[in-house]
mmCIF file with all atom_site columns, C-alpha atoms in Angstrom:
data_model
loop_
_atom_site.group_PDB
_atom_site.id
_atom_site.type_symbol
_atom_site.label_atom_id
_atom_site.label_alt_id
_atom_site.label_comp_id
_atom_site.label_asym_id
_atom_site.label_entity_id
_atom_site.label_seq_id
_atom_site.pdbx_PDB_ins_code
_atom_site.Cartn_x
_atom_site.Cartn_y
_atom_site.Cartn_z
_atom_site.occupancy
_atom_site.B_iso_or_equiv
_atom_site.pdbx_formal_charge
_atom_site.auth_seq_id
_atom_site.auth_comp_id
_atom_site.auth_asym_id
_atom_site.auth_atom_id
_atom_site.pdbx_PDB_model_num
ATOM 1   C CA . MET A 1 1   ? -51.385 -41.540  -58.306 1.00 0.00 ? 292 MET A CA 1
ATOM 2   C CA . ASN A 1 2   ? -53.453 -38.336  -58.473 1.00 0.00 ? 293 ASN A CA 1
ATOM 3   C CA . SER A 1 3   ? -56.764 -38.446  -60.260 1.00 0.00 ? 294 SER A CA 1
ATOM 4   C CA . GLN A 1 4   ? -57.208 -36.579  -63.585 1.00 0.00 ? 295 GLN A CA 1
ATOM 5   C CA . SER A 1 5   ? -59.411 -33.809  -62.147 1.00 0.00 ? 296 SER A CA 1
ATOM 6   C CA . GLU A 1 6   ? -56.963 -33.161  -59.297 1.00 0.00 ? 297 GLU A CA 1
ATOM 7   C CA . LYS A 1 7   ? -54.141 -32.920  -61.811 1.00 0.00 ? 298 LYS A CA 1
ATOM 8   C CA . LYS A 1 8   ? -56.012 -30.407  -64.042 1.00 0.00 ? 299 LYS A CA 1
ATOM 9   C CA . SER A 1 9   ? -56.955 -28.182  -61.125 1.00 0.00 ? 300 SER A CA 1
ATOM 10  C CA . PHE A 1 10  ? -53.406 -28.364  -59.788 1.00 0.00 ? 301 PHE A CA 1
ATOM 11  C CA . ASP A 1 11  ? -51.941 -27.490  -63.213 1.00 0.00 ? 302 ASP A CA 1
ATOM 12  C CA . SER A 1 12  ? -54.351 -24.555  -63.651 1.00 0.00 ? 303 SER A CA 1
ATOM 13  C CA . LEU A 1 13  ? -53.486 -23.218  -60.183 1.00 0.00 ? 304 LEU A CA 1
ATOM 14  C CA . VAL A 1 14  ? -49.760 -23.480  -60.870 1.00 0.00 ? 305 VAL A CA 1
ATOM 15  C CA . ASP A 1 15  ? -50.152 -21.845  -64.280 1.00 0.00 ? 306 ASP A CA 1
ATOM 16  C CA . ALA A 1 16  ? -52.200 -18.991  -62.760 1.00 0.00 ? 307 ALA A CA 1
ATOM 17  C CA . LEU A 1 17  ? -49.550 -18.497  -60.058 1.00 0.00 ? 308 LEU A CA 1
ATOM 18  C CA . VAL A 1 18  ? -46.748 -18.407  -62.643 1.00 0.00 ? 309 VAL A CA 1
ATOM 19  C CA . GLU A 1 19  ? -48.662 -15.932  -64.799 1.00 0.00 ? 310 GLU A CA 1
ATOM 20  C CA . LYS A 1 20  ? -49.450 -13.626  -61.864 1.00 0.00 ? 311 LYS A CA 1
ATOM 21  C CA . ASN A 1 21  ? -45.861 -13.725  -60.615 1.00 0.00 ? 312 ASN A CA 1
ATOM 22  C CA . GLY A 1 22  ? -44.614 -13.094  -64.151 1.00 0.00 ? 313 GLY A CA 1
ATOM 23  C CA . GLN A 1 23  ? -46.858 -9.987   -64.535 1.00 0.00 ? 314 GLN A CA 1
ATOM 24  C CA . SER A 1 24  ? -45.685 -8.641   -61.197 1.00 0.00 ? 315 SER A CA 1
ATOM 25  C CA . MET A 1 25  ? -42.072 -9.117   -62.236 1.00 0.00 ? 316 MET A CA 1
ATOM 26  C CA . ALA A 1 26  ? -42.646 -7.406   -65.586 1.00 0.00 ? 317 ALA A CA 1
ATOM 27  C CA . GLU A 1 27  ? -44.185 -4.397   -63.837 1.00 0.00 ? 318 GLU A CA 1
ATOM 28  C CA . ILE A 1 28  ? -41.282 -4.186   -61.406 1.00 0.00 ? 319 ILE A CA 1
ATOM 29  C CA . GLU A 1 29  ? -38.699 -4.477   -64.196 1.00 0.00 ? 320 GLU A CA 1
ATOM 30  C CA . LEU A 1 30  ? -40.388 -1.869   -66.396 1.00 0.00 ? 321 LEU A CA 1
ATOM 31  C CA . LYS A 1 31  ? -40.531 0.758    -63.698 1.00 0.00 ? 322 LYS A CA 1
ATOM 32  C CA . PRO A 1 32  ? -37.466 2.897    -63.794 1.00 0.00 ? 323 PRO A CA 1
ATOM 33  C CA . TYR A 1 33  ? -35.579 3.808    -60.731 1.00 0.00 ? 324 TYR A CA 1
ATOM 34  C CA . THR A 1 34  ? -38.066 5.607    -58.518 1.00 0.00 ? 325 THR A CA 1
ATOM 35  C CA . PRO A 1 35  ? -36.782 7.531    -55.628 1.00 0.00 ? 326 PRO A CA 1
ATOM 36  C CA . THR A 1 36  ? -38.248 6.666    -52.281 1.00 0.00 ? 327 THR A CA 1
ATOM 37  C CA . VAL A 1 37  ? -37.450 7.879    -48.872 1.00 0.00 ? 328 VAL A CA 1
ATOM 38  C CA . TYR A 1 38  ? -34.300 5.881    -49.057 1.00 0.00 ? 329 TYR A CA 1
ATOM 39  C CA . ALA A 1 39  ? -32.365 5.580    -52.261 1.00 0.00 ? 330 ALA A CA 1
ATOM 40  C CA . ILE A 1 40  ? -31.620 2.005    -53.362 1.00 0.00 ? 331 ILE A CA 1
ATOM 41  C CA . PRO A 1 41  ? -28.447 1.765    -55.413 1.00 0.00 ? 332 PRO A CA 1
ATOM 42  C CA . GLY A 1 42  ? -28.579 0.014    -58.793 1.00 0.00 ? 333 GLY A CA 1
ATOM 43  C CA . PRO A 1 43  ? -26.592 -3.124   -57.899 1.00 0.00 ? 334 PRO A CA 1
ATOM 44  C CA . ILE A 1 44  ? -28.687 -3.697   -54.791 1.00 0.00 ? 335 ILE A CA 1
ATOM 45  C CA . TRP A 1 45  ? -31.849 -3.043   -56.832 1.00 0.00 ? 336 TRP A CA 1
ATOM 46  C CA . ALA A 1 46  ? -30.695 -5.607   -59.441 1.00 0.00 ? 337 ALA A CA 1
ATOM 47  C CA . SER A 1 47  ? -29.975 -8.117   -56.672 1.00 0.00 ? 338 SER A CA 1
ATOM 48  C CA . MET A 1 48  ? -33.381 -7.483   -55.187 1.00 0.00 ? 339 MET A CA 1
ATOM 49  C CA . ILE A 1 49  ? -35.048 -7.971   -58.585 1.00 0.00 ? 340 ILE A CA 1
ATOM 50  C CA . GLU A 1 50  ? -33.143 -11.265  -59.046 1.00 0.00 ? 341 GLU A CA 1
ATOM 51  C CA . MET A 1 51  ? -34.210 -12.364  -55.582 1.00 0.00 ? 342 MET A CA 1
ATOM 52  C CA . LEU A 1 52  ? -37.836 -11.562  -56.401 1.00 0.00 ? 343 LEU A CA 1
ATOM 53  C CA . LYS A 1 53  ? -37.573 -13.457  -59.695 1.00 0.00 ? 344 LYS A CA 1
ATOM 54  C CA . THR A 1 54  ? -36.183 -16.436  -57.811 1.00 0.00 ? 345 THR A CA 1
ATOM 55  C CA . ALA A 1 55  ? -38.952 -16.139  -55.214 1.00 0.00 ? 346 ALA A CA 1
ATOM 56  C CA . CYS A 1 56  ? -41.592 -15.939  -57.975 1.00 0.00 ? 347 CYS A CA 1
ATOM 57  C CA . THR A 1 57  ? -40.273 -18.997  -59.782 1.00 0.00 ? 348 THR A CA 1
ATOM 58  C CA . PHE A 1 58  ? -39.524 -20.910  -56.580 1.00 0.00 ? 349 PHE A CA 1
ATOM 59  C CA . GLN A 1 59  ? -43.129 -21.514  -55.573 1.00 0.00 ? 350 GLN A CA 1
ATOM 60  C CA . PRO A 1 60  ? -44.320 -22.928  -58.948 1.00 0.00 ? 351 PRO A CA 1
ATOM 61  C CA . THR A 1 61  ? -41.129 -24.968  -59.249 1.00 0.00 ? 352 THR A CA 1
ATOM 62  C CA . LEU A 1 62  ? -41.711 -26.358  -55.760 1.00 0.00 ? 353 LEU A CA 1
ATOM 63  C CA . TYR A 1 63  ? -45.309 -27.260  -56.612 1.00 0.00 ? 354 TYR A CA 1
ATOM 64  C CA . LYS A 1 64  ? -44.222 -28.987  -59.803 1.00 0.00 ? 355 LYS A CA 1
ATOM 65  C CA . LYS A 1 65  ? -41.660 -30.992  -57.850 1.00 0.00 ? 356 LYS A CA 1
ATOM 66  C CA . LEU A 1 66  ? -44.234 -31.902  -55.203 1.00 0.00 ? 357 LEU A CA 1
ATOM 67  C CA . GLU A 1 67  ? -46.817 -32.935  -57.810 1.00 0.00 ? 358 GLU A CA 1
ATOM 68  C CA . PRO A 1 68  ? -45.408 -36.427  -58.465 1.00 0.00 ? 359 PRO A CA 1
ATOM 69  C CA . LEU A 1 69  ? -45.369 -37.182  -54.742 1.00 0.00 ? 360 LEU A CA 1
ATOM 70  C CA . ALA A 1 70  ? -47.959 -39.640  -53.552 1.00 0.00 ? 361 ALA A CA 1
ATOM 71  C CA . THR A 1 71  ? -51.181 -38.750  -51.817 1.00 0.00 ? 362 THR A CA 1
ATOM 72  C CA . ARG A 1 72  ? -52.063 -40.014  -48.339 1.00 0.00 ? 363 ARG A CA 1
ATOM 73  C CA . ASP A 1 73  ? -54.160 -42.868  -49.786 1.00 0.00 ? 364 ASP A CA 1
ATOM 74  C CA . GLU A 1 74  ? -51.334 -43.852  -52.111 1.00 0.00 ? 365 GLU A CA 1
ATOM 75  C CA . LEU A 1 75  ? -48.895 -43.851  -49.196 1.00 0.00 ? 366 LEU A CA 1
ATOM 76  C CA . GLN A 1 76  ? -51.238 -46.021  -47.139 1.00 0.00 ? 367 GLN A CA 1
ATOM 77  C CA . GLU A 1 77  ? -51.587 -48.428  -50.048 1.00 0.00 ? 368 GLU A CA 1
ATOM 78  C CA . TYR A 1 78  ? -47.812 -48.441  -50.454 1.00 0.00 ? 369 TYR A CA 1
ATOM 79  C CA . VAL A 1 79  ? -47.334 -49.141  -46.727 1.00 0.00 ? 370 VAL A CA 1
ATOM 80  C CA . GLU A 1 80  ? -49.890 -51.961  -46.892 1.00 0.00 ? 371 GLU A CA 1
ATOM 81  C CA . ASN A 1 81  ? -48.040 -53.435  -49.879 1.00 0.00 ? 372 ASN A CA 1
ATOM 82  C CA . ILE A 1 82  ? -44.776 -53.224  -47.958 1.00 0.00 ? 373 ILE A CA 1
ATOM 83  C CA . ARG A 1 83  ? -46.373 -54.903  -44.925 1.00 0.00 ? 374 ARG A CA 1
ATOM 84  C CA . GLU A 1 84  ? -47.801 -57.631  -47.136 1.00 0.00 ? 375 GLU A CA 1
ATOM 85  C CA . LEU A 1 85  ? -44.395 -58.176  -48.749 1.00 0.00 ? 376 LEU A CA 1
ATOM 86  C CA . GLU A 1 86  ? -42.778 -58.249  -45.311 1.00 0.00 ? 377 GLU A CA 1
ATOM 87  C CA . GLY A 1 87  ? -45.355 -60.826  -44.176 1.00 0.00 ? 378 GLY A CA 1
ATOM 88  C CA . GLN A 1 88  ? -44.649 -62.947  -47.246 1.00 0.00 ? 379 GLN A CA 1
ATOM 89  C CA . TYR A 1 89  ? -40.910 -62.592  -46.709 1.00 0.00 ? 380 TYR A CA 1
ATOM 90  C CA . MET A 1 90  ? -41.286 -63.551  -43.052 1.00 0.00 ? 381 MET A CA 1
ATOM 91  C CA . GLN A 1 91  ? -43.387 -66.572  -43.989 1.00 0.00 ? 382 GLN A CA 1
ATOM 92  C CA . ILE A 1 92  ? -40.808 -67.630  -46.587 1.00 0.00 ? 383 ILE A CA 1
ATOM 93  C CA . THR A 1 93  ? -38.050 -67.123  -44.023 1.00 0.00 ? 384 THR A CA 1
ATOM 94  C CA . VAL A 1 94  ? -39.935 -69.100  -41.367 1.00 0.00 ? 385 VAL A CA 1
ATOM 95  C CA . ASP A 1 95  ? -40.651 -71.891  -43.861 1.00 0.00 ? 386 ASP A CA 1
ATOM 96  C CA . HIS A 1 96  ? -37.005 -71.964  -44.916 1.00 0.00 ? 387 HIS A CA 1
ATOM 97  C CA . LEU A 1 97  ? -35.730 -71.969  -41.342 1.00 0.00 ? 388 LEU A CA 1
ATOM 98  C CA . THR A 1 98  ? -38.287 -74.606  -40.367 1.00 0.00 ? 389 THR A CA 1
ATOM 99  C CA . GLY A 1 99  ? -37.072 -76.770  -43.236 1.00 0.00 ? 390 GLY A CA 1
ATOM 100 C CA . ILE A 1 100 ? -33.470 -76.338  -42.131 1.00 0.00 ? 391 ILE A CA 1
ATOM 101 C CA . GLN A 1 101 ? -34.416 -77.102  -38.520 1.00 0.00 ? 392 GLN A CA 1
ATOM 102 C CA . ASP A 1 102 ? -36.322 -80.210  -39.640 1.00 0.00 ? 393 ASP A CA 1
ATOM 103 C CA . GLU A 1 103 ? -33.273 -81.390  -41.589 1.00 0.00 ? 394 GLU A CA 1
ATOM 104 C CA . ASN A 1 104 ? -31.040 -80.746  -38.584 1.00 0.00 ? 395 ASN A CA 1
ATOM 105 C CA . LEU A 1 105 ? -33.495 -82.538  -36.301 1.00 0.00 ? 396 LEU A CA 1
ATOM 106 C CA . ASN A 1 106 ? -33.588 -85.549  -38.639 1.00 0.00 ? 397 ASN A CA 1
ATOM 107 C CA . GLN A 1 107 ? -29.794 -85.643  -38.722 1.00 0.00 ? 398 GLN A CA 1
ATOM 108 C CA . ILE A 1 108 ? -29.662 -85.475  -34.925 1.00 0.00 ? 399 ILE A CA 1
ATOM 109 C CA . ARG A 1 109 ? -32.212 -88.296  -34.700 1.00 0.00 ? 400 ARG A CA 1
ATOM 110 C CA . LYS A 1 110 ? -30.128 -90.412  -37.098 1.00 0.00 ? 401 LYS A CA 1
ATOM 111 C CA . LEU A 1 111 ? -27.016 -89.721  -35.038 1.00 0.00 ? 402 LEU A CA 1
ATOM 112 C CA . LEU A 1 112 ? -28.874 -90.636  -31.850 1.00 0.00 ? 403 LEU A CA 1
ATOM 113 C CA . ARG A 1 113 ? -30.073 -93.902  -33.413 1.00 0.00 ? 404 ARG A CA 1
ATOM 114 C CA . LEU A 1 114 ? -26.530 -94.681  -34.536 1.00 0.00 ? 405 LEU A CA 1
ATOM 115 C CA . GLU A 1 115 ? -25.257 -93.857  -31.047 1.00 0.00 ? 406 GLU A CA 1
ATOM 116 C CA . GLN A 1 116 ? -27.957 -96.055  -29.490 1.00 0.00 ? 407 GLN A CA 1
ATOM 117 C CA . THR A 1 117 ? -27.086 -98.918  -31.846 1.00 0.00 ? 408 THR A CA 1
ATOM 118 C CA . ALA A 1 118 ? -23.372 -98.502  -31.112 1.00 0.00 ? 409 ALA A CA 1
ATOM 119 C CA . ARG A 1 119 ? -24.075 -98.444  -27.362 1.00 0.00 ? 410 ARG A CA 1
ATOM 120 C CA . GLU A 1 120 ? -26.237 -101.585 -27.615 1.00 0.00 ? 411 GLU A CA 1
ATOM 121 C CA . ASN A 1 121 ? -23.531 -103.343 -29.650 1.00 0.00 ? 412 ASN A CA 1
ATOM 122 C CA . PHE A 1 122 ? -20.931 -102.288 -27.103 1.00 0.00 ? 413 PHE A CA 1
ATOM 123 C CA . GLN A 1 123 ? -23.109 -103.576 -24.256 1.00 0.00 ? 414 GLN A CA 1
ATOM 124 C CA . LYS A 1 124 ? -23.538 -106.886 -26.104 1.00 0.00 ? 415 LYS A CA 1
ATOM 125 C CA . GLN A 1 125 ? -19.775 -107.116 -26.581 1.00 0.00 ? 416 GLN A CA 1
ATOM 126 C CA . VAL A 1 126 ? -19.219 -106.310 -22.909 1.00 0.00 ? 417 VAL A CA 1
ATOM 127 C CA . GLY A 1 127 ? -21.849 -108.907 -21.946 1.00 0.00 ? 418 GLY A CA 1
ATOM 128 C CA . ASN A 1 128 ? -20.228 -111.512 -24.215 1.00 0.00 ? 419 ASN A CA 1
ATOM 129 C CA . ALA A 1 129 ? -16.773 -110.692 -22.871 1.00 0.00 ? 420 ALA A CA 1
ATOM 130 C CA . GLN A 1 130 ? -18.099 -110.888 -19.310 1.00 0.00 ? 421 GLN A CA 1
ATOM 131 C CA . GLU A 1 131 ? -19.760 -114.241 -20.021 1.00 0.00 ? 422 GLU A CA 1
ATOM 132 C CA . GLU A 1 132 ? -16.566 -115.542 -21.629 1.00 0.00 ? 423 GLU A CA 1
ATOM 133 C CA . PHE A 1 133 ? -14.511 -114.314 -18.676 1.00 0.00 ? 424 PHE A CA 1
ATOM 134 C CA . THR A 1 134 ? -16.968 -115.811 -16.173 1.00 0.00 ? 425 THR A CA 1
ATOM 135 C CA . SER A 1 135 ? -17.043 -119.070 -18.110 1.00 0.00 ? 426 SER A CA 1
ATOM 136 C CA . LYS A 1 136 ? -13.237 -119.208 -18.290 1.00 0.00 ? 427 LYS A CA 1
ATOM 137 C CA . VAL A 1 137 ? -12.874 -118.371 -14.597 1.00 0.00 ? 428 VAL A CA 1
ATOM 138 C CA . SER A 1 138 ? -15.518 -120.987 -13.776 1.00 0.00 ? 429 SER A CA 1
ATOM 139 C CA . LYS A 1 139 ? -13.725 -123.609 -15.877 1.00 0.00 ? 430 LYS A CA 1
ATOM 140 C CA . ASP A 1 140 ? -10.359 -122.653 -14.386 1.00 0.00 ? 431 ASP A CA 1
ATOM 141 C CA . PHE A 1 141 ? -11.857 -122.735 -10.887 1.00 0.00 ? 432 PHE A CA 1
ATOM 142 C CA . SER A 1 142 ? -13.473 -126.118 -11.586 1.00 0.00 ? 433 SER A CA 1
ATOM 143 C CA . ALA A 1 143 ? -10.160 -127.461 -12.876 1.00 0.00 ? 434 ALA A CA 1
ATOM 144 C CA . TRP A 1 144 ? -8.313  -126.008 -9.886  1.00 0.00 ? 435 TRP A CA 1
ATOM 145 C CA . LYS A 1 145 ? -10.985 -127.428 -7.538  1.00 0.00 ? 436 LYS A CA 1
ATOM 146 C CA . LYS A 1 146 ? -10.598 -130.864 -9.134  1.00 0.00 ? 437 LYS A CA 1
ATOM 147 C CA . GLU A 1 147 ? -6.824  -130.617 -8.809  1.00 0.00 ? 438 GLU A CA 1
ATOM 148 C CA . LEU A 1 148 ? -7.209  -129.506 -5.188  1.00 0.00 ? 439 LEU A CA 1
ATOM 149 C CA . GLU A 1 149 ? -9.629  -132.355 -4.467  1.00 0.00 ? 440 GLU A CA 1
ATOM 150 C CA . ALA A 1 150 ? -7.278  -134.811 -6.169  1.00 0.00 ? 441 ALA A CA 1
ATOM 151 C CA . PHE A 1 151 ? -4.355  -133.378 -4.166  1.00 0.00 ? 442 PHE A CA 1
ATOM 152 C CA . GLN A 1 152 ? -6.440  -133.575 -0.980  1.00 0.00 ? 443 GLN A CA 1
ATOM 153 C CA . GLN A 1 153 ? -7.422  -137.179 -1.712  1.00 0.00 ? 444 GLN A CA 1
ATOM 154 C CA . GLU A 1 154 ? -3.813  -138.040 -2.514  1.00 0.00 ? 445 GLU A CA 1
ATOM 155 C CA . THR A 1 155 ? -2.701  -136.306 0.697   1.00 0.00 ? 446 THR A CA 1
ATOM 156 C CA . GLU A 1 156 ? -5.340  -138.160 2.716   1.00 0.00 ? 447 GLU A CA 1
ATOM 157 C CA . ARG A 1 157 ? -4.322  -141.443 1.076   1.00 0.00 ? 448 ARG A CA 1
ATOM 158 C CA . ARG A 1 158 ? -0.674  -140.814 1.862   1.00 0.00 ? 449 ARG A CA 1
ATOM 159 C CA . TRP A 1 159 ? -1.555  -139.712 5.383   1.00 0.00 ? 450 TRP A CA 1
ATOM 160 C CA . ARG A 1 160 ? -3.552  -142.921 5.938   1.00 0.00 ? 451 ARG A CA 1
ATOM 161 C CA . SER A 1 161 ? -0.744  -144.915 4.452   1.00 0.00 ? 452 SER A CA 1
ATOM 162 C CA . LEU A 1 162 ? 1.728   -143.119 6.719   1.00 0.00 ? 453 LEU A CA 1
ATOM 163 C CA . ARG A 1 163 ? -0.481  -143.718 9.761   1.00 0.00 ? 454 ARG A CA 1
ATOM 164 C CA . ARG A 1 164 ? -0.764  -147.380 8.829   1.00 0.00 ? 455 ARG A CA 1
ATOM 165 C CA . ARG A 1 165 ? 2.972   -147.657 8.513   1.00 0.00 ? 456 ARG A CA 1
ATOM 166 C CA . ILE A 1 166 ? 3.504   -145.801 11.765  1.00 0.00 ? 457 ILE A CA 1
ATOM 167 C CA . THR A 1 167 ? 0.877   -147.966 13.448  1.00 0.00 ? 458 THR A CA 1
ATOM 168 C CA . LEU A 1 168 ? 2.402   -151.116 11.969  1.00 0.00 ? 459 LEU A CA 1
ATOM 169 C CA . GLY A 1 169 ? 5.846   -149.848 12.906  1.00 0.00 ? 460 GLY A CA 1
ATOM 170 C CA . LEU A 1 170 ? 4.673   -149.241 16.477  1.00 0.00 ? 461 LEU A CA 1
ATOM 171 C CA . VAL A 1 171 ? 2.944   -152.601 16.606  1.00 0.00 ? 462 VAL A CA 1
ATOM 172 C CA . PHE A 1 172 ? 6.051   -154.258 15.200  1.00 0.00 ? 463 PHE A CA 1
ATOM 173 C CA . SER A 1 173 ? 8.281   -152.269 17.613  1.00 0.00 ? 464 SER A CA 1
ATOM 174 C CA . TRP A 1 174 ? 6.056   -153.271 20.527  1.00 0.00 ? 465 TRP A CA 1
ATOM 175 C CA . ALA A 1 175 ? 6.014   -156.807 19.340  1.00 0.00 ? 466 ALA A CA 1
ATOM 176 C CA . LEU A 1 176 ? 9.826   -156.830 19.166  1.00 0.00 ? 467 LEU A CA 1
ATOM 177 C CA . ALA A 1 177 ? 10.057  -155.110 22.498  1.00 0.00 ? 468 ALA A CA 1
ATOM 178 C CA . PHE A 1 178 ? 7.629   -157.620 24.064  1.00 0.00 ? 469 PHE A CA 1
ATOM 179 C CA . GLY A 1 179 ? 9.364   -160.432 22.228  1.00 0.00 ? 470 GLY A CA 1
ATOM 180 C CA . ALA A 1 180 ? 12.748  -159.301 23.544  1.00 0.00 ? 471 ALA A CA 1
ATOM 181 C CA . LEU A 1 181 ? 11.289  -158.811 27.003  1.00 0.00 ? 472 LEU A CA 1
ATOM 182 C CA . TRP A 1 182 ? 9.676   -162.187 26.848  1.00 0.00 ? 473 TRP A CA 1
ATOM 183 C CA . MET A 1 183 ? 12.923  -163.689 25.800  1.00 0.00 ? 474 MET A CA 1
ATOM 184 C CA . LEU A 1 184 ? 14.686  -162.031 28.609  1.00 0.00 ? 475 LEU A CA 1
ATOM 185 C CA . LEU A 1 185 ? 12.145  -163.025 31.110  1.00 0.00 ? 476 LEU A CA 1
ATOM 186 C CA . ARG A 1 186 ? 11.993  -166.455 30.199  1.00 0.00 ? 477 ARG A CA 1
#
């Protein structure tokens, strides 16, 4: 705000201006209609007097309205206060947003850990299922191989048995044929 001495000098200047303007107006109002080169009709003269009164009171009224306005130093201080408040507000906003971002980041990390755990569990399940499938296929293949080997051995045994029978049948047929031939030739 304005200092005390500035206010007193301002008030005294305004009061002096009002007094001077008031004296001038009183002199103008007291003078009767004075003819000049051009005659001014009464209504126009009254309007002119009113306009002068308004002009005389306008300047002091304006100064009184401007008096409460801040000085340059006060405006600079006000601007600095606003900047400081803006800085504080920005810091509060940044802190708040940083807190929110940290919370969001922590939630994302938790979700990523859960996803990683779920993926690892799924891979374990897939590995177990693959091992079970491989084990079952291996057992089935081993059983099928044993059956095939048993079938092959049985087939070989039957084939040997069949060859023996055929060989014995041929030997017996030859023996009969030689026996019959021998009997005929004898």
